[in-house]
Short mmCIF file of C-alpha atoms in Angstrom, two decimals:
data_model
loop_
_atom_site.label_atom_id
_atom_site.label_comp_id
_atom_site.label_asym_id
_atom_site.label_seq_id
_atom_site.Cartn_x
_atom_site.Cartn_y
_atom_site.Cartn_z
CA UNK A 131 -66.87 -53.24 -44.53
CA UNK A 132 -66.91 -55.48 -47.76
CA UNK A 133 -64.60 -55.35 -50.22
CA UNK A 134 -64.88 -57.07 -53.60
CA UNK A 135 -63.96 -57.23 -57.03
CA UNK A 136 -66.23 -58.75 -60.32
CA UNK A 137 -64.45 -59.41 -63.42
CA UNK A 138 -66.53 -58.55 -66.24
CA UNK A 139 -64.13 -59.01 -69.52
CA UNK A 140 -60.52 -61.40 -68.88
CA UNK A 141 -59.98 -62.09 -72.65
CA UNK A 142 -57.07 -60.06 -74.45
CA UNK A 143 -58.01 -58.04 -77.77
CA UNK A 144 -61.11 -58.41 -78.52
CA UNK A 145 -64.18 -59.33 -76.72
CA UNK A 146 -65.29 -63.00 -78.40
CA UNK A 147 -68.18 -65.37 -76.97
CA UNK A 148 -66.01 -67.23 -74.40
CA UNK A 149 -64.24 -64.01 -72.88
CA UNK A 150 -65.33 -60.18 -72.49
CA UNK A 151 -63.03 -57.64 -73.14
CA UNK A 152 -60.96 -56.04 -69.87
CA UNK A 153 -63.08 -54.52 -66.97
CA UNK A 154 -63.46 -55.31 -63.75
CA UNK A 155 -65.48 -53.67 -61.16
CA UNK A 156 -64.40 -52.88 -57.49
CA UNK A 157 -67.01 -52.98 -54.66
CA UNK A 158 -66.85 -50.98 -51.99
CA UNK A 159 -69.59 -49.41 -49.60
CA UNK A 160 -72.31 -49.54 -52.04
CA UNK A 161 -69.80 -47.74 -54.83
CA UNK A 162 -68.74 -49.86 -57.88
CA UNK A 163 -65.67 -48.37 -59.10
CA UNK A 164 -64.94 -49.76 -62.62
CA UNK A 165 -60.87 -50.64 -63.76
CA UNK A 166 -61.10 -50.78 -67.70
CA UNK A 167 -63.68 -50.69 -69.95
CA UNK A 168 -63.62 -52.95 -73.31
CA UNK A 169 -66.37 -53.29 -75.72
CA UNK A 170 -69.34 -54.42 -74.39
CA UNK A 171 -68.48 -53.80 -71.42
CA UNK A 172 -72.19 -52.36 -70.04
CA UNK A 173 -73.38 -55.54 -71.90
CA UNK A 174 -71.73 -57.07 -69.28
CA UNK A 175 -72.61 -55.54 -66.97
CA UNK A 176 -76.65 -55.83 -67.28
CA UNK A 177 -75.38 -59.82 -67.13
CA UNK A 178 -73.77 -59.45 -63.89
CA UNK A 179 -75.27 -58.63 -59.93
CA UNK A 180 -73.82 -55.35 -60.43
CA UNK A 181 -75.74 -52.10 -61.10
CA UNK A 182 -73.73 -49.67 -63.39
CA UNK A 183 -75.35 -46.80 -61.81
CA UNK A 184 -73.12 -47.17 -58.67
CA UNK A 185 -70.38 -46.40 -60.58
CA UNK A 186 -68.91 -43.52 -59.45
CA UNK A 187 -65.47 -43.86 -60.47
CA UNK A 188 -63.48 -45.04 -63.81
CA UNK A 189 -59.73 -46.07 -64.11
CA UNK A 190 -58.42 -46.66 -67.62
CA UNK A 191 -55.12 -48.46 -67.46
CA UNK A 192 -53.96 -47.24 -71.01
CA UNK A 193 -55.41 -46.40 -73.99
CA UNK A 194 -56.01 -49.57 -76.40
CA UNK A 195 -58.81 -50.22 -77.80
CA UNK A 196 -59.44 -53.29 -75.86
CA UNK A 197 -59.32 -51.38 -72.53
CA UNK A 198 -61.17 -48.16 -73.40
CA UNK A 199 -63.67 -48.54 -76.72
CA UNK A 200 -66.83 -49.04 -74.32
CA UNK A 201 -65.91 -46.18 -72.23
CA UNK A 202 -68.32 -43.25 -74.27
CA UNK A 203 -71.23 -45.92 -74.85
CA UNK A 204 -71.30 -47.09 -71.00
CA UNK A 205 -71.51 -43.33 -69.80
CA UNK A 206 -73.95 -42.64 -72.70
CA UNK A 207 -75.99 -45.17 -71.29
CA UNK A 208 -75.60 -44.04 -67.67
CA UNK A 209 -76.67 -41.03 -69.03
CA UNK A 210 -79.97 -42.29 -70.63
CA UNK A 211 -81.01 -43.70 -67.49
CA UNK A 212 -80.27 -40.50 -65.52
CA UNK A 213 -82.64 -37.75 -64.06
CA UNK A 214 -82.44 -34.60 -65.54
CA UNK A 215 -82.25 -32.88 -62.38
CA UNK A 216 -78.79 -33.83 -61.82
CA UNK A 217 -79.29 -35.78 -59.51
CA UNK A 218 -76.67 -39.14 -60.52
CA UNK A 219 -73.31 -38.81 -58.48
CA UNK A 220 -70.75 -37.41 -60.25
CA UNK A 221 -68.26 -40.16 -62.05
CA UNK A 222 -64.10 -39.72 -62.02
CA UNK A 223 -62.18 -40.84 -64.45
CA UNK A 224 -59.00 -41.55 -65.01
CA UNK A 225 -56.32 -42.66 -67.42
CA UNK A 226 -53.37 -41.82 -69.70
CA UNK A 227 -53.23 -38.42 -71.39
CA UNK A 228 -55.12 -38.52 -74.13
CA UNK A 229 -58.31 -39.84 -72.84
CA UNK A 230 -60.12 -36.53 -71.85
CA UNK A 231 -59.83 -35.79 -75.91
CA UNK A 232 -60.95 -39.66 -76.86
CA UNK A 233 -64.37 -39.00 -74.83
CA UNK A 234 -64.98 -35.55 -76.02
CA UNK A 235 -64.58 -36.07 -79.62
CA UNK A 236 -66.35 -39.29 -79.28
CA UNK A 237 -69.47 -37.33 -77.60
CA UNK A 238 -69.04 -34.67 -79.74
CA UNK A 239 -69.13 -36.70 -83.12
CA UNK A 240 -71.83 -38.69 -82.03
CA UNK A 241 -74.01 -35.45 -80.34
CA UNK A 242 -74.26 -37.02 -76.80
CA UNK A 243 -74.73 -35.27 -74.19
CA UNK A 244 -74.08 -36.30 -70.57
CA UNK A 245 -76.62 -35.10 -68.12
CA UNK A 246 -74.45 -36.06 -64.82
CA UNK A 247 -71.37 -34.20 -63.90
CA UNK A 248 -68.34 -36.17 -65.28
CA UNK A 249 -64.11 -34.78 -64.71
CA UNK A 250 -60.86 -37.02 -66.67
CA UNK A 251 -58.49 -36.81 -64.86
CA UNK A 252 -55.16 -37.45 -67.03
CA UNK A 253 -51.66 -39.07 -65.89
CA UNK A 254 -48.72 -37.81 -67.90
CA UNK A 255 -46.29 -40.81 -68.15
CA UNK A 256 -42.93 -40.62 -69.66
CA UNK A 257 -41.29 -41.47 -72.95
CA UNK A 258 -39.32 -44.98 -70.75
CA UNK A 259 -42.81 -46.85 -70.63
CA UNK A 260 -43.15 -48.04 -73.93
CA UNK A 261 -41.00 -48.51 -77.24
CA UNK A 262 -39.48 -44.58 -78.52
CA UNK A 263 -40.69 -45.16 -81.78
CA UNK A 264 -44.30 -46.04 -79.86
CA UNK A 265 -44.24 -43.13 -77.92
CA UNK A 266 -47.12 -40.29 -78.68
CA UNK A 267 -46.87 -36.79 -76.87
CA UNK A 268 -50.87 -35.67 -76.53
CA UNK A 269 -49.91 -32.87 -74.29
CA UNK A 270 -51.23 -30.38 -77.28
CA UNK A 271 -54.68 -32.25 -77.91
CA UNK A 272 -57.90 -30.06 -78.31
CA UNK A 273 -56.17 -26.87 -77.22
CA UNK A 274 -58.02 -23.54 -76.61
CA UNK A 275 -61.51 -23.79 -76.94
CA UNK A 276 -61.70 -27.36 -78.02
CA UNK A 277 -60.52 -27.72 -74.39
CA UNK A 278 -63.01 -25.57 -72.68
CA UNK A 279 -65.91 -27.82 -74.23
CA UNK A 280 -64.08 -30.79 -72.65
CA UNK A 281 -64.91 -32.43 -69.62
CA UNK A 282 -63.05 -30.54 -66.68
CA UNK A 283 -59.87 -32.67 -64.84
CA UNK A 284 -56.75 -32.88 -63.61
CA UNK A 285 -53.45 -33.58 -65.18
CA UNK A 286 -51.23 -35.58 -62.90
CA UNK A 287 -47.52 -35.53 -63.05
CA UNK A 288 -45.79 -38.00 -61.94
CA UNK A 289 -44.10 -37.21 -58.38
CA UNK A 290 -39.87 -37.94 -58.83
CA UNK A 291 -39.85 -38.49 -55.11
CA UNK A 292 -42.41 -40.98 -54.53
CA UNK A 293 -41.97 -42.44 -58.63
CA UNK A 294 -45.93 -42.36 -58.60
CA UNK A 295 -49.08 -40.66 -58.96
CA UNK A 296 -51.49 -39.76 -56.13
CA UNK A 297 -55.16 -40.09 -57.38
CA UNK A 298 -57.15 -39.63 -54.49
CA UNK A 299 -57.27 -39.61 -50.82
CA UNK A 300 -59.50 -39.64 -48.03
CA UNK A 301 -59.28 -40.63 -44.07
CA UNK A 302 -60.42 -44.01 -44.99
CA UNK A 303 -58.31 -44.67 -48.27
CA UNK A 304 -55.61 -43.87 -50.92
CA UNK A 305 -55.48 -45.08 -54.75
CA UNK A 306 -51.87 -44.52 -56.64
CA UNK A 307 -50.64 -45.11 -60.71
CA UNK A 308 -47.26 -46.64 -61.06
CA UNK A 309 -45.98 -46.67 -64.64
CA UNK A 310 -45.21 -50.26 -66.32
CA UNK A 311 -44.09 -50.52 -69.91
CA UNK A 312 -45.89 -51.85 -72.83
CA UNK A 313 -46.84 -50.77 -76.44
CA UNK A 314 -48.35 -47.75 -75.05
CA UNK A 315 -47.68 -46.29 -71.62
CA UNK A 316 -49.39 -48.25 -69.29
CA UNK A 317 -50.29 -47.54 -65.46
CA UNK A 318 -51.17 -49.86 -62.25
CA UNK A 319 -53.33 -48.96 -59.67
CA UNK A 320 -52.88 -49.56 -55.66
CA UNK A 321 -55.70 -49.09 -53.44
CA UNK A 322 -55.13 -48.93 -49.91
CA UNK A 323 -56.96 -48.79 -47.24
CA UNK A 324 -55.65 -46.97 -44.10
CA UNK A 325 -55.28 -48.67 -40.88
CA UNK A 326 -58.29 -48.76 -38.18
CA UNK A 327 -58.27 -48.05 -34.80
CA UNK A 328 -57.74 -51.33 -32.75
CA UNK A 329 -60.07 -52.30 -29.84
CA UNK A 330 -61.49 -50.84 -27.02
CA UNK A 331 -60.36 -52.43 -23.71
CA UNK A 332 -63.44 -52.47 -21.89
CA UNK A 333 -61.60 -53.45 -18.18
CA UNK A 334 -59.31 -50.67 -18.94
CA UNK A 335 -62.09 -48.08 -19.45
CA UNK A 336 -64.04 -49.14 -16.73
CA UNK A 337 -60.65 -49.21 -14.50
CA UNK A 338 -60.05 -45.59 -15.37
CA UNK A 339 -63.87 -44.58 -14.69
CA UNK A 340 -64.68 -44.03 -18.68
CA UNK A 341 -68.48 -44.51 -18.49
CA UNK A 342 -70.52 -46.41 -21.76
CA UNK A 343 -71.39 -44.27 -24.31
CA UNK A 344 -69.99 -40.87 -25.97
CA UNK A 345 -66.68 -40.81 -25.16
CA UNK A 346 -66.00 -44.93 -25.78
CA UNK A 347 -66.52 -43.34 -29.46
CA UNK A 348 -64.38 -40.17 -29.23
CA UNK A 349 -61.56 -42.56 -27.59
CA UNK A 350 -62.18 -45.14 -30.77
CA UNK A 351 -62.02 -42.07 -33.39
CA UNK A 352 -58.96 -41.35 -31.39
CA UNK A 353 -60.10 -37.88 -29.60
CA UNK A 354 -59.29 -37.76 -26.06
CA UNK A 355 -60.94 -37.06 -23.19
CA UNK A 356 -61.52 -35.84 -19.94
CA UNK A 357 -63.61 -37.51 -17.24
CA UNK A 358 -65.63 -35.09 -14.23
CA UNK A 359 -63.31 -36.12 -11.71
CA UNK A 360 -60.76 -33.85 -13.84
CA UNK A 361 -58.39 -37.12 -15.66
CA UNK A 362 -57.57 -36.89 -18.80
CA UNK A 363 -57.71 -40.79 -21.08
CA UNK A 364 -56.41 -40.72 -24.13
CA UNK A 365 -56.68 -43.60 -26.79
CA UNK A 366 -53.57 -45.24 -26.35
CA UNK A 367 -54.70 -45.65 -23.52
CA UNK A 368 -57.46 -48.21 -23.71
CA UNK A 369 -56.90 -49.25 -27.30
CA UNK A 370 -55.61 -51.97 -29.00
CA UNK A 371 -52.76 -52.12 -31.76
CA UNK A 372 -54.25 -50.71 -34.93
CA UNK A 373 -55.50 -52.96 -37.52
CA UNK A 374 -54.10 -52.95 -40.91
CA UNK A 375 -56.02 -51.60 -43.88
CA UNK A 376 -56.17 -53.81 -46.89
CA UNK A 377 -54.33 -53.58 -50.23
CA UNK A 378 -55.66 -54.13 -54.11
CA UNK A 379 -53.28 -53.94 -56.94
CA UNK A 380 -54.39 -53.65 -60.22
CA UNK A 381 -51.51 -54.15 -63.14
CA UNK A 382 -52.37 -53.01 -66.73
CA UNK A 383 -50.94 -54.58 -69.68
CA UNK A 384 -47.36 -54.96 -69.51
CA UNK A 385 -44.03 -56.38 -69.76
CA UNK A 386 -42.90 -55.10 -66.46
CA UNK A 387 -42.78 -52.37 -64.84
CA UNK A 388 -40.80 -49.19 -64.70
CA UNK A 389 -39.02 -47.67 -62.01
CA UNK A 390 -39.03 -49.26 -58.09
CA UNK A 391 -42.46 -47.90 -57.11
CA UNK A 392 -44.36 -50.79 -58.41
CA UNK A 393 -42.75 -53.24 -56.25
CA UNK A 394 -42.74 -51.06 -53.17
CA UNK A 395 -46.30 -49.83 -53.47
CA UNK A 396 -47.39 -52.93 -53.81
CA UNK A 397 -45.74 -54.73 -51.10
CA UNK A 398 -47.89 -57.50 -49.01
CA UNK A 399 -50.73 -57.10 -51.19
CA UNK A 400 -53.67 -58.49 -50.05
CA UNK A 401 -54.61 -59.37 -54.07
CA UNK A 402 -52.66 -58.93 -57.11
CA UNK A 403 -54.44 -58.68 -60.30
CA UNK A 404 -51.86 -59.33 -63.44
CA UNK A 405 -52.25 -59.77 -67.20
CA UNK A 406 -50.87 -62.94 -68.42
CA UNK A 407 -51.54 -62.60 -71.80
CA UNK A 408 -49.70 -65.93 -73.35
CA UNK A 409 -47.74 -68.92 -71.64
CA UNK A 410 -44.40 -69.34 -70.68
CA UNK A 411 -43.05 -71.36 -73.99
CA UNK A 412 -44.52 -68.06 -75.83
CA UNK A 413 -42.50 -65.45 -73.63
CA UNK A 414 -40.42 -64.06 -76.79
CA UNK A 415 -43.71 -62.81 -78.47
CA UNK A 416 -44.99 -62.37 -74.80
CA UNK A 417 -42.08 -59.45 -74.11
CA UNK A 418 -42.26 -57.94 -78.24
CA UNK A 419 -46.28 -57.39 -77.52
CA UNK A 420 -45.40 -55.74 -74.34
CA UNK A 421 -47.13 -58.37 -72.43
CA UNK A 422 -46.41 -60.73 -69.45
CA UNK A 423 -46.73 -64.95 -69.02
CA UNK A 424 -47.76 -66.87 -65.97
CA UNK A 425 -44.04 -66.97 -65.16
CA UNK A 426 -43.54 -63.50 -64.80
CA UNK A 427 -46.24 -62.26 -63.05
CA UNK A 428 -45.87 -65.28 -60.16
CA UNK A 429 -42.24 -63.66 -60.04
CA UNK A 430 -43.50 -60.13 -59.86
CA UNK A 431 -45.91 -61.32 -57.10
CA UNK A 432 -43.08 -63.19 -54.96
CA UNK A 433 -41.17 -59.93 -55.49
CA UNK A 434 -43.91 -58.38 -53.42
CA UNK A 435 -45.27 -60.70 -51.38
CA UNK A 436 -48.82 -60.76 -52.19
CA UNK A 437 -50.92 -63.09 -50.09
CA UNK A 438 -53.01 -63.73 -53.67
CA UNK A 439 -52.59 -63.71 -57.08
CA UNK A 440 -54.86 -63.62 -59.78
CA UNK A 441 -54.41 -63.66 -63.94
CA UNK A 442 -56.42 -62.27 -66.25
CA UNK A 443 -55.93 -61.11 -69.88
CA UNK A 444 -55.50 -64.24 -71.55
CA UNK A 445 -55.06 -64.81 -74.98
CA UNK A 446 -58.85 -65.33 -77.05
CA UNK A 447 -56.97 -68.90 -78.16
CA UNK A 448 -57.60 -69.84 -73.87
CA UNK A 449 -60.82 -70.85 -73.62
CA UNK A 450 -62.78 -71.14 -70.83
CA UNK A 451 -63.83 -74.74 -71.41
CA UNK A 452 -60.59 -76.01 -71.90
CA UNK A 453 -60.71 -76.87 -76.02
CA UNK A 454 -59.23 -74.06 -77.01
CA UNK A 455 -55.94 -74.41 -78.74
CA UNK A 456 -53.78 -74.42 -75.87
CA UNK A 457 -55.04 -75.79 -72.28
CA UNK A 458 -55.73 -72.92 -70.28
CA UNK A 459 -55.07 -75.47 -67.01
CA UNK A 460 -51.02 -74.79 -67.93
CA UNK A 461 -51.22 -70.94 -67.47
CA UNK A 462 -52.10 -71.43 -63.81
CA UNK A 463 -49.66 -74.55 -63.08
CA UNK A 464 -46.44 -72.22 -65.14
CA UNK A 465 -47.43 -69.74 -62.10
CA UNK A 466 -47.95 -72.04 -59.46
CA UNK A 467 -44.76 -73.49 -60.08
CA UNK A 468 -42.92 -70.45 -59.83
CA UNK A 469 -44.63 -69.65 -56.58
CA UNK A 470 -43.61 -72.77 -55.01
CA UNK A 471 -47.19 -74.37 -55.21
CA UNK A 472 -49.01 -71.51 -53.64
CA UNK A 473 -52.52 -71.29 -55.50
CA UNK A 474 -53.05 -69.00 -58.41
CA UNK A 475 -56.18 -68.26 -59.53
CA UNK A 476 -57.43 -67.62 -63.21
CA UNK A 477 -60.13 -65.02 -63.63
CA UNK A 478 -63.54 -66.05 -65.31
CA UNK A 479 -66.40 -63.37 -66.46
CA UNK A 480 -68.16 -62.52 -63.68
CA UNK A 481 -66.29 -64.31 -61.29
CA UNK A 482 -66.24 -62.20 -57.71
CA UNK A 483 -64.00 -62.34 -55.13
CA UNK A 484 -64.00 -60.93 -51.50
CA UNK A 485 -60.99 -59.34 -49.40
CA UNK A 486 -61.79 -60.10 -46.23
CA UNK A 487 -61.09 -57.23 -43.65
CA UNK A 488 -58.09 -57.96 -41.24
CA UNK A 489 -58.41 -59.25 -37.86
#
């Protein structure tokens, strides 16, 4: 089962002719799931391999401009190149509270209409993830029938016990928000996949008289079951250890993070995506923007123990070609030093990488 992620915007700010603004797309089983959405982002995407009709879900990871002002254009234009009949999966979204009013006003000032089902689903964060004077309550946005006319969502509190938010959840998967702190509340995103069944031991079936076919598969979904001579097998009993799931972490713009779930939820991940906006001689203005250097997010990844780590976000003054006004080169050896000289990687437009399933 493949598993891949496409960055399509890994400048800071502004989207400029070296970098696109944040968004990166998440591949899985046909679906594109899309983190962030900057300007231009569908401009990017008609330059990529991807096709934006796939996407079928949307995670904002707070709401500045740079992360969000291509959201009601991109669906717009999903919308243009939809059936009437309905027939476009449904798309997800979500984000901070707020967003669910950003779209709607935006469609409804501008008279678009979406003709594919569409639900925001909003995370309340709390006042400790960005600056009190920063902090905006948008709990009373677009109340009474403003709010009917809006798309139709969730709103997610954040769970004291687990110090996170549970998005969504299947037999295969789960996605979680953590809170980090920045100008604005800011989230993270973990997507993990759930461990498989291990192996069938084919000399152990045959030893117990399973015969090939049927039940090898009820025995791998982990069903038992019982053979004509009247013996029950069971799966433990001819599989293997289970194999692990993998893990993607996703961190939004920030200085850190708040509270001990971010660490713990994203524990031995297989990739770590983090922002480092500026390098480690700027980290004063790094922590007053609310952002993170190539120091701090090797740290944050050693905290964890993720197997890879990747920065994005940079600065518009890191060019791609190297001639920009600092070398981008010293972003990725600031991190690699901190790591012990474990390779970090620095995200390029439209660069792809693959998570390879676990053995």
């Amino acid at each position: 089962m493949s598993l891949e992620i496409t960055f399509l915007g890994t400048g800071s700010a502004f989207p400029s002719p070296s970098r696109g603004a944040s968004a990166l797309v998440l591949r899985r089983e046909g679906q594109c799931w899309l983190f962030d959405c900057g300007e231009g982002t569908q401009t990017q995407l008609m330059r990529s391999h991807l096709r934006a009709a796939r996407i079928t879900k949307i995670f904002i990871t707070h709401l500045h401009g740079d992360h969000m002002f291509g959201l009601p254009g991109l669906l717009c234009t999903l919308s243009l190149q939809s059936s009437p009949d309905g027939s476009r999966a449904p798309v997800d979204i979500y984000g901070p509270l707020g967003l669910r009013s950003f779209l709607w006003r935006s469609l409804e000032l501008s008279h678009s209409q979406l003709l594919f089902p569409c639900a925001v689903h909003e995370l309340v964060p709390t006042r400790d993830q960005c600056p009190a004077e920063e902090f905006r309550d948008f709990s009373g946005l677009d109340r009474g029938e403003a709010l009917a006319q809006a798309p139709p969502g969730r709103v997610l509190h954040l769970d004291p016990g687990e110090d996170s938010y549970l998005l969504l959840e299947d037999e295969q998967l789960a996605v979680r928000a953590f809170r980090l702190f920045h100008r604005v509340p800011s989230f993270g995103f973990v997507l993990e996949e759930k461990p498989r069944p291990g192996k069938l031991d084919v000399r152990r079936l045959e030893e117990l008289g399973v015969p090939p076919g049927p039940l090898y598969g009820k025995l791998k979904s982990g069903s038992a079951v019982v053979l004509e001579s009247g013996v029950t097998v069971r799966p433990g009993d001819v599989l293997g250890a289970p194999v692990p799931g993998r893990k993607l972490c996703i961190l939004g713009d920030c200085s850190g993070p708040v509270g001990p779930a971010a660490e713990r939820l994203c524990r031995g991940a297989d990739l770590l995506v983090h922002e480092a906006t500026l390098g480690d001689e700027q980290r004063d203005t790094a922590l007053q923007r609310g952002h993170s250097t190539p120091g701090a997010a090797a740290r944050f990844a050693l905290r964890c123990g993720a197997a890879r780590l990747v920065l994005t976000h940079f600065s518009q003054r890191y060019r791609p070609d190297g001639h920009g006004r600092d070398e981008l080169g010293s972003l990725q050896r600031q991190a690699e030093a901190v790591m012990g000289g474990q390779e970090v990687t620095l995200a390029e437009d439209f660069m792809t990488i693959e998570i390879p399933v676990k053995k």
